[in-house]
Amino acid sequence: MSKNSTIEHSGVVSEITEDAVIVDLMVQSACSACHAKSVCGVDSAQKSIEVRTTNKAFSIGEKVNVIMRESLGMKALFLGYILPFLFVVTALLILLETGSSEGLAGLVSLSVLIPYYITLYFFKDKIKREFNFDIEKI
């Protein structure tokens, strides 16, 4: 995996603000070609991404590519899934080893997520500055 690897998604410009362009992305599920997709709960979804830029060369309805460094995707995966999982498992193992009941250990270990996500919320502006997207016309 190269350090300069990027992830690209095509989308449509939906809004232009003073310092950002809002792009709507159509995210397709991995099973979009499945014959049973009409009865499945998994479906495509529309996501909006704010791309901070002062470039005013875009217009609403224009098709664009949104580009992100692959390393940022791994960082998002770590912050959103891996680190909280490690906190829950660690808390669960510690509580079980100290003699807590399984039910209480489960509840307390899940409650570890509350301060974690509150902390992420308070640092959301700092995190937002780290996750930069680029935009280019198609």
PDB file of N, CA, C and O in Angstrom, residues 74-134:
ATOM      1  N   MET A  74      -8.016   4.811   7.106  1.00  0.00           N
ATOM      2  CA  MET A  74      -7.568   3.910   8.170  1.00  0.00           C
ATOM      3  C   MET A  74      -7.647   4.605   9.535  1.00  0.00           C
ATOM      4  O   MET A  74      -7.985   3.974  10.533  1.00  0.00           O
ATOM      5  N   LYS A  75      -7.351   5.887   9.560  1.00  0.00           N
ATOM      6  CA  LYS A  75      -7.444   6.639  10.821  1.00  0.00           C
ATOM      7  C   LYS A  75      -8.898   6.722  11.282  1.00  0.00           C
ATOM      8  O   LYS A  75      -9.187   6.573  12.472  1.00  0.00           O
ATOM      9  N   ALA A  76      -9.815   6.948  10.354  1.00  0.00           N
ATOM     10  CA  ALA A  76     -11.231   6.989  10.697  1.00  0.00           C
ATOM     11  C   ALA A  76     -11.710   5.635  11.204  1.00  0.00           C
ATOM     12  O   ALA A  76     -12.467   5.557  12.177  1.00  0.00           O
ATOM     13  N   LEU A  77     -11.262   4.570  10.562  1.00  0.00           N
ATOM     14  CA  LEU A  77     -11.599   3.218  11.005  1.00  0.00           C
ATOM     15  C   LEU A  77     -11.099   2.978  12.426  1.00  0.00           C
ATOM     16  O   LEU A  77     -11.817   2.425  13.263  1.00  0.00           O
ATOM     17  N   PHE A  78      -9.885   3.420  12.703  1.00  0.00           N
ATOM     18  CA  PHE A  78      -9.313   3.238  14.032  1.00  0.00           C
ATOM     19  C   PHE A  78     -10.107   4.004  15.085  1.00  0.00           C
ATOM     20  O   PHE A  78     -10.468   3.451  16.125  1.00  0.00           O
ATOM     21  N   LEU A  79     -10.407   5.288  14.816  1.00  0.00           N
ATOM     22  CA  LEU A  79     -11.133   6.111  15.794  1.00  0.00           C
ATOM     23  C   LEU A  79     -12.581   5.680  15.971  1.00  0.00           C
ATOM     24  O   LEU A  79     -13.129   5.762  17.072  1.00  0.00           O
ATOM     25  N   GLY A  80     -13.200   5.221  14.900  1.00  0.00           N
ATOM     26  CA  GLY A  80     -14.617   4.900  14.965  1.00  0.00           C
ATOM     27  C   GLY A  80     -14.951   3.494  15.408  1.00  0.00           C
ATOM     28  O   GLY A  80     -16.006   3.266  15.994  1.00  0.00           O
ATOM     29  N   TYR A  81     -14.048   2.539  15.141  1.00  0.00           N
ATOM     30  CA  TYR A  81     -14.378   1.149  15.422  1.00  0.00           C
ATOM     31  C   TYR A  81     -13.348   0.409  16.274  1.00  0.00           C
ATOM     32  O   TYR A  81     -13.703  -0.245  17.244  1.00  0.00           O
ATOM     33  N   ILE A  82     -12.094   0.489  15.890  1.00  0.00           N
ATOM     34  CA  ILE A  82     -11.080  -0.337  16.549  1.00  0.00           C
ATOM     35  C   ILE A  82     -10.816   0.122  17.978  1.00  0.00           C
ATOM     36  O   ILE A  82     -10.835  -0.689  18.913  1.00  0.00           O
ATOM     37  N   LEU A  83     -10.546   1.415  18.182  1.00  0.00           N
ATOM     38  CA  LEU A  83     -10.251   1.917  19.527  1.00  0.00           C
ATOM     39  C   LEU A  83     -11.419   1.713  20.498  1.00  0.00           C
ATOM     40  O   LEU A  83     -11.205   1.210  21.607  1.00  0.00           O
ATOM     41  N   PRO A  84     -12.668   2.034  20.116  1.00  0.00           N
ATOM     42  CA  PRO A  84     -13.759   1.758  21.062  1.00  0.00           C
ATOM     43  C   PRO A  84     -13.918   0.267  21.360  1.00  0.00           C
ATOM     44  O   PRO A  84     -14.223  -0.110  22.493  1.00  0.00           O
ATOM     45  N   PHE A  85     -13.702  -0.594  20.360  1.00  0.00           N
ATOM     46  CA  PHE A  85     -13.756  -2.039  20.588  1.00  0.00           C
ATOM     47  C   PHE A  85     -12.717  -2.465  21.612  1.00  0.00           C
ATOM     48  O   PHE A  85     -13.010  -3.244  22.527  1.00  0.00           O
ATOM     49  N   LEU A  86     -11.502  -1.927  21.473  1.00  0.00           N
ATOM     50  CA  LEU A  86     -10.445  -2.266  22.432  1.00  0.00           C
ATOM     51  C   LEU A  86     -10.797  -1.795  23.845  1.00  0.00           C
ATOM     52  O   LEU A  86     -10.534  -2.496  24.819  1.00  0.00           O
ATOM     53  N   PHE A  87     -11.397  -0.612  23.962  1.00  0.00           N
ATOM     54  CA  PHE A  87     -11.814  -0.120  25.277  1.00  0.00           C
ATOM     55  C   PHE A  87     -12.852  -1.042  25.903  1.00  0.00           C
ATOM     56  O   PHE A  87     -12.770  -1.385  27.087  1.00  0.00           O
ATOM     57  N   VAL A  88     -13.847  -1.460  25.121  1.00  0.00           N
ATOM     58  CA  VAL A  88     -14.907  -2.318  25.647  1.00  0.00           C
ATOM     59  C   VAL A  88     -14.348  -3.674  26.074  1.00  0.00           C
ATOM     60  O   VAL A  88     -14.633  -4.164  27.172  1.00  0.00           O
ATOM     61  N   VAL A  89     -13.526  -4.271  25.223  1.00  0.00           N
ATOM     62  CA  VAL A  89     -12.967  -5.588  25.540  1.00  0.00           C
ATOM     63  C   VAL A  89     -12.045  -5.507  26.752  1.00  0.00           C
ATOM     64  O   VAL A  89     -12.098  -6.372  27.648  1.00  0.00           O
ATOM     65  N   THR A  90     -11.217  -4.479  26.824  1.00  0.00           N
ATOM     66  CA  THR A  90     -10.314  -4.316  27.971  1.00  0.00           C
ATOM     67  C   THR A  90     -11.103  -4.151  29.263  1.00  0.00           C
ATOM     68  O   THR A  90     -10.800  -4.804  30.272  1.00  0.00           O
ATOM     69  N   ALA A  91     -12.113  -3.286  29.239  1.00  0.00           N
ATOM     70  CA  ALA A  91     -12.933  -3.081  30.437  1.00  0.00           C
ATOM     71  C   ALA A  91     -13.641  -4.378  30.834  1.00  0.00           C
ATOM     72  O   ALA A  91     -13.703  -4.720  32.021  1.00  0.00           O
ATOM     73  N   LEU A  92     -14.138  -5.107  29.850  1.00  0.00           N
ATOM     74  CA  LEU A  92     -14.829  -6.364  30.133  1.00  0.00           C
ATOM     75  C   LEU A  92     -13.896  -7.382  30.778  1.00  0.00           C
ATOM     76  O   LEU A  92     -14.238  -8.002  31.793  1.00  0.00           O
ATOM     77  N   LEU A  93     -12.710  -7.531  30.227  1.00  0.00           N
ATOM     78  CA  LEU A  93     -11.757  -8.491  30.789  1.00  0.00           C
ATOM     79  C   LEU A  93     -11.323  -8.097  32.201  1.00  0.00           C
ATOM     80  O   LEU A  93     -11.216  -8.953  33.083  1.00  0.00           O
ATOM     81  N   ILE A  94     -11.075  -6.820  32.418  1.00  0.00           N
ATOM     82  CA  ILE A  94     -10.675  -6.363  33.763  1.00  0.00           C
ATOM     83  C   ILE A  94     -11.788  -6.621  34.768  1.00  0.00           C
ATOM     84  O   ILE A  94     -11.541  -7.134  35.870  1.00  0.00           O
ATOM     85  N   LEU A  95     -13.016  -6.292  34.396  1.00  0.00           N
ATOM     86  CA  LEU A  95     -14.133  -6.493  35.329  1.00  0.00           C
ATOM     87  C   LEU A  95     -14.391  -7.974  35.605  1.00  0.00           C
ATOM     88  O   LEU A  95     -14.712  -8.348  36.736  1.00  0.00           O
ATOM     89  N   LEU A  96     -14.261  -8.803  34.588  1.00  0.00           N
ATOM     90  CA  LEU A  96     -14.457 -10.237  34.814  1.00  0.00           C
ATOM     91  C   LEU A  96     -13.357 -10.826  35.688  1.00  0.00           C
ATOM     92  O   LEU A  96     -13.611 -11.713  36.511  1.00  0.00           O
ATOM     93  N   GLU A  97     -12.136 -10.342  35.515  1.00  0.00           N
ATOM     94  CA  GLU A  97     -11.019 -10.831  36.328  1.00  0.00           C
ATOM     95  C   GLU A  97     -11.107 -10.357  37.777  1.00  0.00           C
ATOM     96  O   GLU A  97     -10.559 -10.995  38.668  1.00  0.00           O
ATOM     97  N   THR A  98     -11.791  -9.240  38.022  1.00  0.00           N
ATOM     98  CA  THR A  98     -11.915  -8.738  39.397  1.00  0.00           C
ATOM     99  C   THR A  98     -13.133  -9.312  40.112  1.00  0.00           C
ATOM    100  O   THR A  98     -13.433  -8.915  41.230  1.00  0.00           O
ATOM    101  N   GLY A  99     -13.847 -10.232  39.440  1.00  0.00           N
ATOM    102  CA  GLY A  99     -14.932 -10.933  40.118  1.00  0.00           C
ATOM    103  C   GLY A  99     -16.310 -10.339  39.913  1.00  0.00           C
ATOM    104  O   GLY A  99     -17.256 -10.747  40.586  1.00  0.00           O
ATOM    105  N   SER A 100     -16.486  -9.393  39.034  1.00  0.00           N
ATOM    106  CA  SER A 100     -17.813  -8.841  38.756  1.00  0.00           C
ATOM    107  C   SER A 100     -18.659  -9.878  38.031  1.00  0.00           C
ATOM    108  O   SER A 100     -18.140 -10.740  37.330  1.00  0.00           O
ATOM    109  N   SER A 101     -19.967  -9.752  38.201  1.00  0.00           N
ATOM    110  CA  SER A 101     -20.861 -10.663  37.478  1.00  0.00           C
ATOM    111  C   SER A 101     -20.802 -10.333  35.989  1.00  0.00           C
ATOM    112  O   SER A 101     -20.458  -9.214  35.601  1.00  0.00           O
ATOM    113  N   GLU A 102     -21.158 -11.308  35.176  1.00  0.00           N
ATOM    114  CA  GLU A 102     -21.073 -11.118  33.724  1.00  0.00           C
ATOM    115  C   GLU A 102     -21.994 -10.006  33.239  1.00  0.00           C
ATOM    116  O   GLU A 102     -21.623  -9.213  32.379  1.00  0.00           O
ATOM    117  N   GLY A 103     -23.201  -9.950  33.778  1.00  0.00           N
ATOM    118  CA  GLY A 103     -24.152  -8.917  33.370  1.00  0.00           C
ATOM    119  C   GLY A 103     -23.657  -7.522  33.707  1.00  0.00           C
ATOM    120  O   GLY A 103     -23.706  -6.611  32.878  1.00  0.00           O
ATOM    121  N   LEU A 104     -23.178  -7.358  34.944  1.00  0.00           N
ATOM    122  CA  LEU A 104     -22.655  -6.057  35.369  1.00  0.00           C
ATOM    123  C   LEU A 104     -21.405  -5.692  34.573  1.00  0.00           C
ATOM    124  O   LEU A 104     -21.256  -4.551  34.126  1.00  0.00           O
ATOM    125  N   ALA A 105     -20.543  -6.662  34.337  1.00  0.00           N
ATOM    126  CA  ALA A 105     -19.329  -6.404  33.567  1.00  0.00           C
ATOM    127  C   ALA A 105     -19.674  -5.975  32.145  1.00  0.00           C
ATOM    128  O   ALA A 105     -19.045  -5.060  31.594  1.00  0.00           O
ATOM    129  N   GLY A 106     -20.670  -6.600  31.562  1.00  0.00           N
ATOM    130  CA  GLY A 106     -21.102  -6.229  30.216  1.00  0.00           C
ATOM    131  C   GLY A 106     -21.645  -4.815  30.151  1.00  0.00           C
ATOM    132  O   GLY A 106     -21.304  -4.036  29.264  1.00  0.00           O
ATOM    133  N   LEU A 107     -22.504  -4.467  31.123  1.00  0.00           N
ATOM    134  CA  LEU A 107     -23.082  -3.121  31.144  1.00  0.00           C
ATOM    135  C   LEU A 107     -22.032  -2.043  31.390  1.00  0.00           C
ATOM    136  O   LEU A 107     -22.017  -1.006  30.722  1.00  0.00           O
ATOM    137  N   VAL A 108     -21.157  -2.279  32.332  1.00  0.00           N
ATOM    138  CA  VAL A 108     -20.125  -1.292  32.644  1.00  0.00           C
ATOM    139  C   VAL A 108     -19.149  -1.150  31.481  1.00  0.00           C
ATOM    140  O   VAL A 108     -18.740  -0.036  31.142  1.00  0.00           O
ATOM    141  N   SER A 109     -18.780  -2.269  30.861  1.00  0.00           N
ATOM    142  CA  SER A 109     -17.832  -2.178  29.750  1.00  0.00           C
ATOM    143  C   SER A 109     -18.448  -1.442  28.565  1.00  0.00           C
ATOM    144  O   SER A 109     -17.756  -0.704  27.870  1.00  0.00           O
ATOM    145  N   LEU A 110     -19.731  -1.602  28.326  1.00  0.00           N
ATOM    146  CA  LEU A 110     -20.389  -0.833  27.268  1.00  0.00           C
ATOM    147  C   LEU A 110     -20.508   0.645  27.632  1.00  0.00           C
ATOM    148  O   LEU A 110     -20.442   1.515  26.768  1.00  0.00           O
ATOM    149  N   SER A 111     -20.660   0.937  28.918  1.00  0.00           N
ATOM    150  CA  SER A 111     -20.768   2.339  29.338  1.00  0.00           C
ATOM    151  C   SER A 111     -19.447   3.093  29.172  1.00  0.00           C
ATOM    152  O   SER A 111     -19.433   4.321  29.200  1.00  0.00           O
ATOM    153  N   VAL A 112     -18.356   2.374  28.962  1.00  0.00           N
ATOM    154  CA  VAL A 112     -17.063   3.010  28.679  1.00  0.00           C
ATOM    155  C   VAL A 112     -17.150   3.811  27.377  1.00  0.00           C
ATOM    156  O   VAL A 112     -16.427   4.787  27.189  1.00  0.00           O
ATOM    157  N   LEU A 113     -18.057   3.413  26.496  1.00  0.00           N
ATOM    158  CA  LEU A 113     -18.207   4.108  25.223  1.00  0.00           C
ATOM    159  C   LEU A 113     -18.763   5.522  25.376  1.00  0.00           C
ATOM    160  O   LEU A 113     -18.490   6.389  24.550  1.00  0.00           O
ATOM    161  N   ILE A 114     -19.522   5.764  26.427  1.00  0.00           N
ATOM    162  CA  ILE A 114     -20.121   7.084  26.623  1.00  0.00           C
ATOM    163  C   ILE A 114     -19.053   8.167  26.752  1.00  0.00           C
ATOM    164  O   ILE A 114     -19.069   9.136  25.987  1.00  0.00           O
ATOM    165  N   PRO A 115     -18.093   8.061  27.685  1.00  0.00           N
ATOM    166  CA  PRO A 115     -17.068   9.107  27.742  1.00  0.00           C
ATOM    167  C   PRO A 115     -16.180   9.139  26.494  1.00  0.00           C
ATOM    168  O   PRO A 115     -15.700  10.205  26.108  1.00  0.00           O
ATOM    169  N   TYR A 116     -15.991   7.988  25.855  1.00  0.00           N
ATOM    170  CA  TYR A 116     -15.170   7.962  24.643  1.00  0.00           C
ATOM    171  C   TYR A 116     -15.799   8.818  23.548  1.00  0.00           C
ATOM    172  O   TYR A 116     -15.148   9.678  22.957  1.00  0.00           O
ATOM    173  N   TYR A 117     -17.080   8.593  23.276  1.00  0.00           N
ATOM    174  CA  TYR A 117     -17.731   9.346  22.211  1.00  0.00           C
ATOM    175  C   TYR A 117     -17.987  10.802  22.610  1.00  0.00           C
ATOM    176  O   TYR A 117     -18.013  11.682  21.741  1.00  0.00           O
ATOM    177  N   ILE A 118     -18.151  11.080  23.884  1.00  0.00           N
ATOM    178  CA  ILE A 118     -18.247  12.476  24.333  1.00  0.00           C
ATOM    179  C   ILE A 118     -16.916  13.184  24.086  1.00  0.00           C
ATOM    180  O   ILE A 118     -16.877  14.327  23.613  1.00  0.00           O
ATOM    181  N   THR A 119     -15.812  12.500  24.358  1.00  0.00           N
ATOM    182  CA  THR A 119     -14.486  13.064  24.095  1.00  0.00           C
ATOM    183  C   THR A 119     -14.296  13.315  22.607  1.00  0.00           C
ATOM    184  O   THR A 119     -13.788  14.378  22.211  1.00  0.00           O
ATOM    185  N   LEU A 120     -14.693  12.374  21.767  1.00  0.00           N
ATOM    186  CA  LEU A 120     -14.612  12.586  20.316  1.00  0.00           C
ATOM    187  C   LEU A 120     -15.432  13.802  19.900  1.00  0.00           C
ATOM    188  O   LEU A 120     -15.009  14.584  19.043  1.00  0.00           O
ATOM    189  N   TYR A 121     -16.604  13.966  20.505  1.00  0.00           N
ATOM    190  CA  TYR A 121     -17.456  15.107  20.178  1.00  0.00           C
ATOM    191  C   TYR A 121     -16.756  16.424  20.507  1.00  0.00           C
ATOM    192  O   TYR A 121     -16.794  17.371  19.718  1.00  0.00           O
ATOM    193  N   PHE A 122     -16.100  16.494  21.657  1.00  0.00           N
ATOM    194  CA  PHE A 122     -15.422  17.734  22.039  1.00  0.00           C
ATOM    195  C   PHE A 122     -14.205  18.028  21.164  1.00  0.00           C
ATOM    196  O   PHE A 122     -13.817  19.172  21.010  1.00  0.00           O
ATOM    197  N   PHE A 123     -13.613  16.995  20.581  1.00  0.00           N
ATOM    198  CA  PHE A 123     -12.460  17.183  19.700  1.00  0.00           C
ATOM    199  C   PHE A 123     -12.848  17.139  18.224  1.00  0.00           C
ATOM    200  O   PHE A 123     -11.988  17.009  17.358  1.00  0.00           O
ATOM    201  N   LYS A 124     -14.153  17.262  17.926  1.00  0.00           N
ATOM    202  CA  LYS A 124     -14.606  17.126  16.541  1.00  0.00           C
ATOM    203  C   LYS A 124     -14.005  18.178  15.611  1.00  0.00           C
ATOM    204  O   LYS A 124     -13.706  17.882  14.458  1.00  0.00           O
ATOM    205  N   ASP A 125     -13.790  19.394  16.096  1.00  0.00           N
ATOM    206  CA  ASP A 125     -13.202  20.426  15.236  1.00  0.00           C
ATOM    207  C   ASP A 125     -11.753  20.100  14.894  1.00  0.00           C
ATOM    208  O   ASP A 125     -11.319  20.292  13.759  1.00  0.00           O
ATOM    209  N   LYS A 126     -11.007  19.603  15.860  1.00  0.00           N
ATOM    210  CA  LYS A 126      -9.620  19.208  15.610  1.00  0.00           C
ATOM    211  C   LYS A 126      -9.572  18.026  14.639  1.00  0.00           C
ATOM    212  O   LYS A 126      -8.771  18.002  13.705  1.00  0.00           O
ATOM    213  N   ILE A 127     -10.451  17.075  14.846  1.00  0.00           N
ATOM    214  CA  ILE A 127     -10.509  15.907  13.962  1.00  0.00           C
ATOM    215  C   ILE A 127     -10.934  16.333  12.557  1.00  0.00           C
ATOM    216  O   ILE A 127     -10.383  15.862  11.568  1.00  0.00           O
ATOM    217  N   LYS A 128     -11.883  17.254  12.468  1.00  0.00           N
ATOM    218  CA  LYS A 128     -12.362  17.732  11.176  1.00  0.00           C
ATOM    219  C   LYS A 128     -11.243  18.398  10.379  1.00  0.00           C
ATOM    220  O   LYS A 128     -11.169  18.250   9.164  1.00  0.00           O
ATOM    221  N   ARG A 129     -10.351  19.097  11.058  1.00  0.00           N
ATOM    222  CA  ARG A 129      -9.219  19.739  10.367  1.00  0.00           C
ATOM    223  C   ARG A 129      -8.244  18.709   9.816  1.00  0.00           C
ATOM    224  O   ARG A 129      -7.567  18.960   8.821  1.00  0.00           O
ATOM    225  N   GLU A 130      -8.139  17.557  10.450  1.00  0.00           N
ATOM    226  CA  GLU A 130      -7.220  16.517   9.993  1.00  0.00           C
ATOM    227  C   GLU A 130      -7.746  15.765   8.770  1.00  0.00           C
ATOM    228  O   GLU A 130      -6.968  15.277   7.962  1.00  0.00           O
ATOM    229  N   PHE A 131      -9.051  15.659   8.644  1.00  0.00           N
ATOM    230  CA  PHE A 131      -9.652  14.909   7.548  1.00  0.00           C
ATOM    231  C   PHE A 131      -9.979  15.856   6.404  1.00  0.00           C
ATOM    232  O   PHE A 131     -11.089  16.383   6.308  1.00  0.00           O
ATOM    233  N   ASN A 132      -9.004  16.057   5.538  1.00  0.00           N
ATOM    234  CA  ASN A 132      -9.171  16.956   4.403  1.00  0.00           C
ATOM    235  C   ASN A 132      -9.490  16.161   3.150  1.00  0.00           C
ATOM    236  O   ASN A 132      -8.865  15.158   2.851  1.00  0.00           O
ATOM    237  N   PHE A 133     -10.477  16.646   2.417  1.00  0.00           N
ATOM    238  CA  PHE A 133     -10.844  16.078   1.140  1.00  0.00           C
ATOM    239  C   PHE A 133     -10.432  17.043   0.044  1.00  0.00           C
ATOM    240  O   PHE A 133     -10.399  18.248   0.250  1.00  0.00           O
ATOM    241  N   ASP A 134     -10.120  16.513  -1.127  1.00  0.00           N
ATOM    242  CA  ASP A 134      -9.864  17.327  -2.307  1.00  0.00           C
ATOM    243  C   ASP A 134     -11.013  17.098  -3.272  1.00  0.00           C
ATOM    244  O   ASP A 134     -11.702  16.082  -3.212  1.00  0.00           O
TER     245      ASP A 134
END
